[in-house]
Coordinates of C-alpha atoms in Angstrom, one line a residue:
X1 CA 78.0 -13.4 10.4
X2 CA 81.8 -14.0 9.6
X3 CA 83.3 -16.8 10.3
X4 CA 85.0 -18.6 12.6
X5 CA 88.2 -19.1 13.0
X6 CA 91.2 -20.8 15.8
X7 CA 92.1 -17.7 18.4
X8 CA 96.3 -18.5 18.9
X9 CA 96.0 -15.8 21.8
X10 CA 93.5 -16.5 23.7
X11 CA 95.1 -19.0 27.4
X12 CA 93.8 -22.5 28.0
X13 CA 91.2 -22.4 30.1
X14 CA 91.1 -24.0 33.2
X15 CA 88.3 -26.3 34.7
X16 CA 89.4 -25.8 38.5
X17 CA 86.5 -23.5 38.9
X18 CA 82.8 -24.4 36.9
X19 CA 80.6 -21.6 37.8
X20 CA 83.1 -19.1 37.4
X21 CA 82.5 -17.7 33.2
X22 CA 86.0 -17.3 31.7
X23 CA 86.7 -13.7 30.6
X24 CA 86.8 -12.5 27.3
X25 CA 90.9 -11.7 26.4
X26 CA 90.1 -7.9 25.6
X27 CA 92.0 -7.2 22.4
X28 CA 95.9 -6.5 22.7
X29 CA 96.5 -2.7 21.9
X30 CA 97.0 -1.7 18.4
X31 CA 95.9 -5.3 16.8
X32 CA 92.4 -3.6 15.6
X33 CA 92.9 -2.9 11.6
X34 CA 93.0 0.4 11.2
X35 CA 91.0 -0.4 7.3
X36 CA 88.5 -1.9 7.9
X37 CA 88.3 -1.6 11.5
X38 CA 88.4 -5.3 12.8
X39 CA 90.0 -7.9 14.6
X40 CA 93.0 -10.2 12.9
X41 CA 92.4 -13.5 11.9
X42 CA 94.2 -15.9 14.7
X43 CA 95.4 -19.6 13.5
X44 CA 96.9 -21.0 17.6
X45 CA 95.1 -22.6 20.1
X46 CA 91.9 -23.9 21.8
X47 CA 90.2 -20.6 20.8
X48 CA 88.1 -19.0 18.3
X49 CA 87.6 -15.2 16.3
X50 CA 84.6 -14.4 13.9
X51 CA 86.7 -12.8 10.9
X52 CA 85.1 -11.1 8.1
X53 CA 82.8 -8.2 10.0
X54 CA 83.5 -4.6 9.5
X55 CA 83.0 -2.4 12.1
X56 CA 84.4 0.7 14.2
X57 CA 84.9 0.1 17.9
X58 CA 81.5 1.8 19.2
X59 CA 80.2 -1.1 17.6
X60 CA 81.8 -3.4 19.4
X61 CA 79.9 -5.2 22.4
X62 CA 81.0 -4.3 25.9
X63 CA 81.9 -7.3 27.3
X64 CA 84.9 -7.3 24.3
X65 CA 85.6 -3.2 24.9
X66 CA 86.2 -4.0 28.8
X67 CA 82.4 -3.1 29.7
X68 CA 79.7 -4.3 31.7
X69 CA 76.9 -5.2 29.8
X70 CA 73.9 -3.0 30.5
X71 CA 70.3 -5.3 32.5
X72 CA 67.9 -7.0 30.7
X73 CA 64.6 -5.8 31.6
X74 CA 61.7 -7.2 30.6
X75 CA 58.5 -5.3 29.5
X76 CA 57.6 -4.0 32.6
X77 CA 61.4 -3.1 34.5
X78 CA 61.2 -5.7 36.3
X79 CA 65.2 -7.5 35.7
X80 CA 65.1 -10.8 34.6
X81 CA 67.5 -13.8 35.6
X82 CA 69.7 -15.0 32.6
X83 CA 69.0 -18.4 32.3
X84 CA 72.7 -18.8 30.1
X85 CA 75.5 -21.3 30.9
X86 CA 78.9 -21.2 29.7
X87 CA 81.2 -24.3 30.3
X88 CA 83.7 -24.4 32.0
X89 CA 85.7 -26.3 28.8
X90 CA 83.8 -23.7 26.0
X91 CA 87.3 -21.8 24.6
X92 CA 86.7 -18.4 24.9
X93 CA 85.6 -17.1 21.6
X94 CA 86.5 -13.5 20.4
X95 CA 83.7 -11.5 17.7
X96 CA 83.7 -8.8 15.5
X97 CA 80.5 -7.3 15.3
X98 CA 78.8 -6.7 11.9
X99 CA 77.3 -3.2 12.3
X100 CA 73.1 -3.9 12.4
X101 CA 71.5 -1.9 10.3
X102 CA 68.4 0.1 11.5
X103 CA 64.8 -1.6 10.7
X104 CA 63.0 -0.7 7.8
X105 CA 60.1 1.4 7.5
X106 CA 56.7 -0.6 6.9
X107 CA 55.8 -0.4 3.4
X108 CA 52.8 0.5 1.6
X109 CA 51.1 -2.5 2.0
X110 CA 51.9 -2.8 6.1
X111 CA 49.8 -1.3 8.3
X112 CA 51.6 -0.6 12.1
X113 CA 49.1 -2.4 14.6
X114 CA 48.7 -2.7 18.4
X115 CA 47.8 -6.1 19.7
X116 CA 44.4 -4.5 20.6
X117 CA 43.5 -3.6 17.3
X118 CA 43.9 -7.2 15.3
X119 CA 41.4 -9.3 14.5
X120 CA 40.4 -11.6 17.3
X121 CA 40.9 -14.9 16.3
X122 CA 44.5 -13.7 15.0
X123 CA 45.2 -12.2 18.5
X124 CA 44.4 -15.2 20.6
X125 CA 47.0 -17.3 18.1
X126 CA 49.5 -14.7 18.7
X127 CA 48.8 -14.7 22.8
X128 CA 49.0 -18.9 22.5
X129 CA 52.4 -18.1 21.0
X130 CA 53.6 -15.5 23.6
X131 CA 54.4 -13.6 20.4
X132 CA 53.5 -10.0 22.7
X133 CA 52.3 -9.8 26.4
X134 CA 52.0 -5.8 26.4
X135 CA 49.6 -3.8 24.6
X136 CA 51.5 -1.4 24.0
X137 CA 53.6 -3.3 21.4
X138 CA 53.3 -2.5 17.4
X139 CA 52.6 -5.1 15.4
X140 CA 53.2 -4.9 11.4
X141 CA 50.2 -6.4 10.2
X142 CA 51.0 -7.5 6.3
X143 CA 48.6 -7.1 4.0
X144 CA 48.1 -10.4 1.7
X145 CA 46.3 -11.3 -0.9
X146 CA 42.8 -14.0 -0.8
X147 CA 45.0 -15.9 -2.7
X148 CA 47.9 -15.7 -0.2
X149 CA 46.3 -18.1 2.5
X150 CA 43.0 -19.4 3.1
X151 CA 41.3 -19.2 0.4
X152 CA 40.3 -21.1 -2.3
X153 CA 38.9 -21.2 -5.9
X154 CA 35.2 -21.1 -6.2
X155 CA 33.5 -24.4 -7.1
X156 CA 31.6 -24.7 -10.4
X157 CA 28.0 -24.9 -10.3
X158 CA 26.1 -27.4 -12.0
X159 CA 25.8 -26.3 -15.4
X160 CA 21.8 -27.1 -16.0
X161 CA 21.0 -23.8 -17.2
X162 CA 20.6 -25.1 -21.5
X163 CA 20.8 -21.3 -23.5
X164 CA 21.3 -20.6 -27.1
X165 CA 23.4 -18.3 -28.5
X166 CA 22.9 -15.8 -30.9
X167 CA 26.4 -16.4 -33.7
X168 CA 24.9 -13.8 -36.5
X169 CA 24.7 -10.5 -38.1
X170 CA 24.2 -7.8 -35.6
X171 CA 22.4 -9.9 -32.7
X172 CA 25.7 -12.2 -31.8
X173 CA 26.5 -12.6 -28.6
X174 CA 22.7 -12.1 -27.5
X175 CA 21.5 -15.1 -25.0
X176 CA 18.2 -16.5 -24.5
X177 CA 17.7 -18.8 -21.9
X178 CA 15.3 -21.9 -22.5
X179 CA 13.2 -22.9 -19.5
X180 CA 10.9 -26.2 -18.7
X181 CA 8.5 -25.0 -21.1
X182 CA 8.8 -25.0 -25.0
X183 CA 10.8 -22.6 -26.0
X184 CA 9.2 -21.9 -29.6
X185 CA 11.5 -19.1 -32.6
X186 CA 10.2 -17.6 -35.5
X187 CA 8.9 -14.0 -36.8
X188 CA 5.1 -13.9 -34.6
X189 CA 5.7 -11.5 -31.9
X190 CA 4.3 -14.5 -29.5
X191 CA 7.5 -16.7 -30.0
X192 CA 9.6 -16.4 -26.8
X193 CA 12.3 -16.1 -29.1
X194 CA 11.5 -13.3 -32.2
X195 CA 13.7 -13.5 -35.4
X196 CA 13.1 -10.7 -37.4
X197 CA 14.8 -12.0 -40.5
X198 CA 12.7 -12.7 -44.1
X199 CA 14.3 -16.1 -43.9
X200 CA 12.5 -17.7 -40.7
X201 CA 8.8 -18.5 -40.7
X202 CA 6.4 -16.8 -38.6
X203 CA 6.7 -20.1 -35.9
X204 CA 10.1 -21.6 -37.3
X205 CA 11.2 -24.4 -34.7
X206 CA 11.1 -25.0 -31.2
X207 CA 13.4 -26.2 -28.7
X208 CA 12.3 -29.7 -25.5
X209 CA 13.6 -30.7 -22.2
X210 CA 12.6 -34.2 -21.8
X211 CA 13.7 -36.6 -19.5
X212 CA 17.0 -34.3 -18.9
X213 CA 17.0 -34.2 -23.0
X214 CA 17.3 -31.1 -24.5
X215 CA 15.3 -31.6 -28.4
X216 CA 15.1 -29.6 -31.3
X217 CA 11.8 -29.8 -33.3
X218 CA 10.9 -28.3 -36.5
X219 CA 7.2 -26.4 -36.6
X220 CA 7.4 -26.9 -40.5
X221 CA 8.6 -24.1 -41.2
X222 CA 9.6 -23.1 -45.5
X223 CA 13.4 -22.8 -45.3
X224 CA 14.0 -25.5 -42.9
X225 CA 15.6 -26.2 -39.8
X226 CA 19.9 -27.8 -38.9
X227 CA 21.8 -28.7 -36.4
X228 CA 25.2 -29.8 -37.3
X229 CA 24.2 -28.6 -40.6
X230 CA 21.8 -32.0 -41.1
X231 CA 18.3 -31.3 -41.8
X232 CA 15.9 -31.9 -39.7
X233 CA 12.0 -32.9 -38.0
X234 CA 13.7 -33.4 -34.3
X235 CA 17.2 -34.1 -33.1
X236 CA 18.6 -34.0 -30.1
X237 CA 21.2 -31.6 -29.1
X238 CA 24.1 -31.4 -27.2
X239 CA 26.3 -29.2 -25.4
X240 CA 28.3 -27.2 -28.3
X241 CA 25.4 -27.6 -30.9
X242 CA 25.6 -24.8 -33.9
X243 CA 20.9 -25.1 -34.7
X244 CA 20.9 -23.5 -37.9
X245 CA 16.8 -22.5 -38.7
X246 CA 16.4 -21.3 -42.8
X247 CA 19.5 -19.0 -44.8
X248 CA 21.3 -17.1 -42.1
X249 CA 19.5 -17.2 -38.1
X250 CA 21.8 -20.0 -36.5
X251 CA 22.8 -20.2 -32.7
X252 CA 25.3 -22.6 -30.6
X253 CA 23.5 -25.1 -28.3
X254 CA 25.2 -23.9 -24.8
X255 CA 24.5 -25.9 -20.7
X256 CA 26.1 -23.5 -18.1
X257 CA 25.9 -22.0 -14.8
X258 CA 24.2 -19.2 -13.8
X259 CA 27.8 -17.2 -14.0
X260 CA 28.1 -18.3 -16.8
X261 CA 24.6 -17.1 -18.7
X262 CA 25.8 -13.2 -16.2
X263 CA 29.2 -13.4 -18.1
X264 CA 28.1 -14.4 -22.0
X265 CA 25.0 -11.3 -21.3
X266 CA 27.8 -8.9 -19.9
X267 CA 29.7 -10.2 -22.4
X268 CA 26.7 -9.0 -25.6
X269 CA 26.0 -6.1 -23.4
X270 CA 29.7 -4.7 -23.8
X271 CA 29.8 -5.5 -27.9
X272 CA 26.8 -2.9 -27.9
X273 CA 26.6 -0.7 -25.5
X274 CA 27.5 2.9 -24.8
X275 CA 29.2 2.7 -21.8
X276 CA 28.8 6.4 -20.7
X277 CA 24.7 6.9 -21.5
X278 CA 24.0 2.4 -21.3
X279 CA 22.8 3.6 -24.8
X280 CA 23.4 1.2 -27.9
X281 CA 27.1 1.8 -29.2
X282 CA 27.5 3.6 -33.2
X283 CA 28.4 0.4 -34.9
X284 CA 24.9 -1.4 -33.1
X285 CA 22.9 1.9 -34.5
X286 CA 24.5 1.5 -38.2
X287 CA 23.5 -2.3 -37.7
X288 CA 19.6 -2.5 -37.0
X289 CA 19.7 0.6 -38.8
X290 CA 20.2 -0.9 -42.4
X291 CA 17.8 -4.0 -40.6
X292 CA 14.6 -1.6 -40.0
X293 CA 15.2 0.3 -43.5
X294 CA 15.0 -3.5 -45.0
X295 CA 12.6 -5.1 -43.3
X296 CA 10.6 -2.5 -44.1
X297 CA 10.8 -2.3 -47.4
X298 CA 10.3 -6.3 -47.5
X299 CA 6.9 -5.6 -46.0
X300 CA 5.8 -2.1 -47.1
X301 CA 6.1 -0.8 -44.0
X302 CA 7.1 2.4 -42.1
X303 CA 10.1 3.4 -39.9
X304 CA 11.5 6.8 -39.1
X305 CA 14.4 8.1 -37.8
X306 CA 14.8 10.9 -35.1
X307 CA 18.2 12.7 -34.6
X308 CA 19.0 15.0 -31.9
X309 CA 21.5 16.7 -30.4
X310 CA 21.7 18.7 -26.7
X311 CA 22.2 22.3 -27.0
X312 CA 24.8 24.3 -25.6
X313 CA 26.9 20.8 -24.6
X314 CA 30.4 22.4 -24.7
X315 CA 29.7 26.0 -22.9
X316 CA 28.2 23.0 -20.0
X317 CA 31.5 21.5 -20.3
X318 CA 33.2 24.6 -20.5
X319 CA 31.8 26.4 -17.1
X320 CA 31.1 22.9 -15.1
X321 CA 33.6 20.2 -16.0
X322 CA 33.3 17.8 -18.1
X323 CA 32.2 15.6 -14.8
X324 CA 29.1 17.5 -14.8
X325 CA 29.2 17.4 -18.9
X326 CA 28.5 13.3 -18.2
X327 CA 25.9 13.6 -15.6
X328 CA 23.8 16.0 -18.7
X329 CA 24.7 12.9 -20.4
X330 CA 23.4 10.3 -18.6
X331 CA 20.3 12.2 -17.2
X332 CA 19.2 13.0 -20.7
X333 CA 20.0 9.3 -22.2
X334 CA 18.2 8.0 -19.0
X335 CA 14.8 10.3 -20.2
X336 CA 15.0 9.4 -23.4
X337 CA 14.8 5.2 -22.6
X338 CA 11.5 6.2 -20.8
X339 CA 9.6 7.7 -23.9
X340 CA 10.5 4.8 -25.7
X341 CA 9.0 1.2 -26.8
X342 CA 10.6 -1.6 -26.0
X343 CA 10.9 -2.4 -30.2
X344 CA 12.9 1.2 -30.5
X345 CA 15.9 1.7 -31.3
X346 CA 18.3 4.2 -29.0
X347 CA 21.6 5.1 -29.2
X348 CA 24.9 7.8 -28.8
X349 CA 25.5 8.4 -32.1
X350 CA 28.1 11.1 -31.4
X351 CA 29.9 13.4 -28.0
X352 CA 26.4 15.1 -27.5
X353 CA 24.5 13.1 -30.1
X354 CA 22.1 10.7 -29.7
X355 CA 19.5 8.2 -33.0
X356 CA 16.1 6.4 -32.8
X357 CA 14.9 3.9 -34.6
X358 CA 10.9 4.0 -34.4
X359 CA 9.8 0.7 -36.1
X360 CA 5.9 1.1 -37.8
X361 CA 6.4 4.9 -37.1
X362 CA 6.1 7.3 -39.8
X363 CA 6.9 11.3 -40.0
X364 CA 4.0 12.7 -38.3
X365 CA 4.5 10.1 -35.4
X366 CA 8.4 10.5 -35.5
X367 CA 7.8 14.3 -34.8
X368 CA 4.9 13.3 -31.9
X369 CA 7.7 11.3 -30.6
X370 CA 10.5 14.1 -30.8
X371 CA 8.2 16.4 -29.4
X372 CA 7.2 14.5 -26.4
X373 CA 10.8 13.4 -25.9
X374 CA 12.0 17.8 -25.7
X375 CA 10.2 18.6 -23.3
X376 CA 10.7 15.4 -21.3
X377 CA 14.3 17.2 -21.2
X378 CA 13.4 20.3 -20.7
X379 CA 11.1 20.5 -18.2
X380 CA 13.7 18.4 -16.1
X381 CA 17.0 20.4 -15.6
X382 CA 19.9 18.3 -14.2
X383 CA 21.5 19.6 -11.1
X384 CA 24.9 18.7 -10.5
X385 CA 27.6 19.6 -7.6
X386 CA 25.7 22.3 -6.1
X387 CA 24.1 24.1 -10.1
X388 CA 21.1 23.4 -11.7
X389 CA 21.9 23.3 -15.2
X390 CA 18.7 23.5 -17.8
X391 CA 19.4 21.4 -20.4
X392 CA 17.3 21.0 -23.6
X393 CA 16.9 19.6 -27.2
X394 CA 16.8 19.6 -30.8
X395 CA 16.0 17.8 -33.1
X396 CA 15.5 16.4 -36.8
X397 CA 13.3 13.5 -38.5
X398 CA 12.7 11.1 -40.9
X399 CA 10.7 8.1 -42.4
X400 CA 11.4 5.6 -45.5
X401 CA 8.9 7.1 -47.1
X402 CA 11.2 10.5 -47.2
X403 CA 13.8 8.6 -49.1
X404 CA 14.2 8.1 -53.2
X405 CA 16.3 4.8 -52.5
X406 CA 15.5 4.7 -48.8
X407 CA 19.0 3.6 -48.3
X408 CA 20.4 3.8 -44.5
X409 CA 22.4 6.9 -45.8
X410 CA 20.3 8.6 -47.4
X411 CA 18.1 8.8 -44.2
X412 CA 20.7 10.1 -42.0
X413 CA 21.2 13.0 -44.1
X414 CA 17.8 14.2 -45.0
X415 CA 17.4 13.4 -40.5
X416 CA 21.0 15.8 -39.8
X417 CA 19.9 18.4 -42.5
X418 CA 16.6 18.7 -40.7
X419 CA 18.7 19.0 -37.2
X420 CA 20.8 21.9 -38.2
X421 CA 18.0 23.1 -39.2
X422 CA 16.7 23.4 -35.8
X423 CA 18.9 24.9 -35.0
X424 CA 19.6 27.6 -36.4
X425 CA 16.2 28.4 -35.6
X426 CA 17.2 29.2 -32.3
X427 CA 17.4 25.6 -30.8
X428 CA 14.8 23.6 -29.0
X429 CA 13.3 22.5 -31.1
X430 CA 12.2 19.6 -34.0
X431 CA 12.0 19.7 -37.0
X432 CA 10.3 17.1 -39.6
X433 CA 9.8 18.6 -42.3
X434 CA 11.7 20.7 -45.4

């Protein structure tokens, strides 16, 4: 809009007839600026005019051009009586009209809706405000985020779940929930928290809850229990306390709610699992293989490794696409996981290469386990996008007794050499010797 300035060209208004609408003075010939298409500013008189706006004559008001304005009608087509009045003493007004821009197109997050398509609650509110009378009128529905209106942050839950968060080694991030019963920790399989570490006693310590207070008690362990670095026999623990068992195993005691516990578990899973197959990732596998070999050597026990590879996997990707290859990897991982024990470690160590660590199993037992896996996978082809894709595996097996130095690198090299012997021998087979 322009500014209002006095109009000296407008004659004084007569006050004799209060019901007569004062007529606007049409522009004088030649008074329009040919360059700016605006009415000139006036400096004298009792009238006013707007200046500063730019508009061609076709966009000036009809009254200003001496033409009668069109009749106003409502949505049903009936004429509307104007209730506007002009005070007889009001000075004349001359207006330079700015061009009206065309309506902007709705943005990507806007949707054009009729009132009948709006939610009932919003339609009722708009009706009360009188914002529309015709159901055919188009209403712009602007998409809004939950934080724009009517939303509140979630109320934190009560932190009533006690957990031990593992803080050391390959198991860092693992979460153990402490229930209402005493939670024992140690190497023996009957403990609620089993710890495979040479510095941990078979029954090392326990955590109990008494009158809403948590306590840690040493169970006569050889290497002791520590809270915040101090050796204890029985001590209360608070949220955030550091609890250490023996020389290496450490936990952080925390009070959490359900959502925090779920988040901690997801963080641990994301750091140790392969996102596509759900098997352990290569980093976790390398750490666990070193740990399992050390455990077998310390206890003079058996441990074996199986490496297997999906035959002609590149051909699957080239023929059916990479999405089909992903479906093959997921199904193979699912089938292998069903054939293993809870203590076995199943990992994806390459593109289409997997590995299984078998605790307490010798080379012959590893070969039998690999053969069960091979026959299971071969019996269930993958169906993807209407195509049936047959899948076979080749496997190589090795145990700690197959190596002289009993190192992870040596056992991996033996199993890998036997895997390639299976591939050179025609694929879809298991090799455990040679």
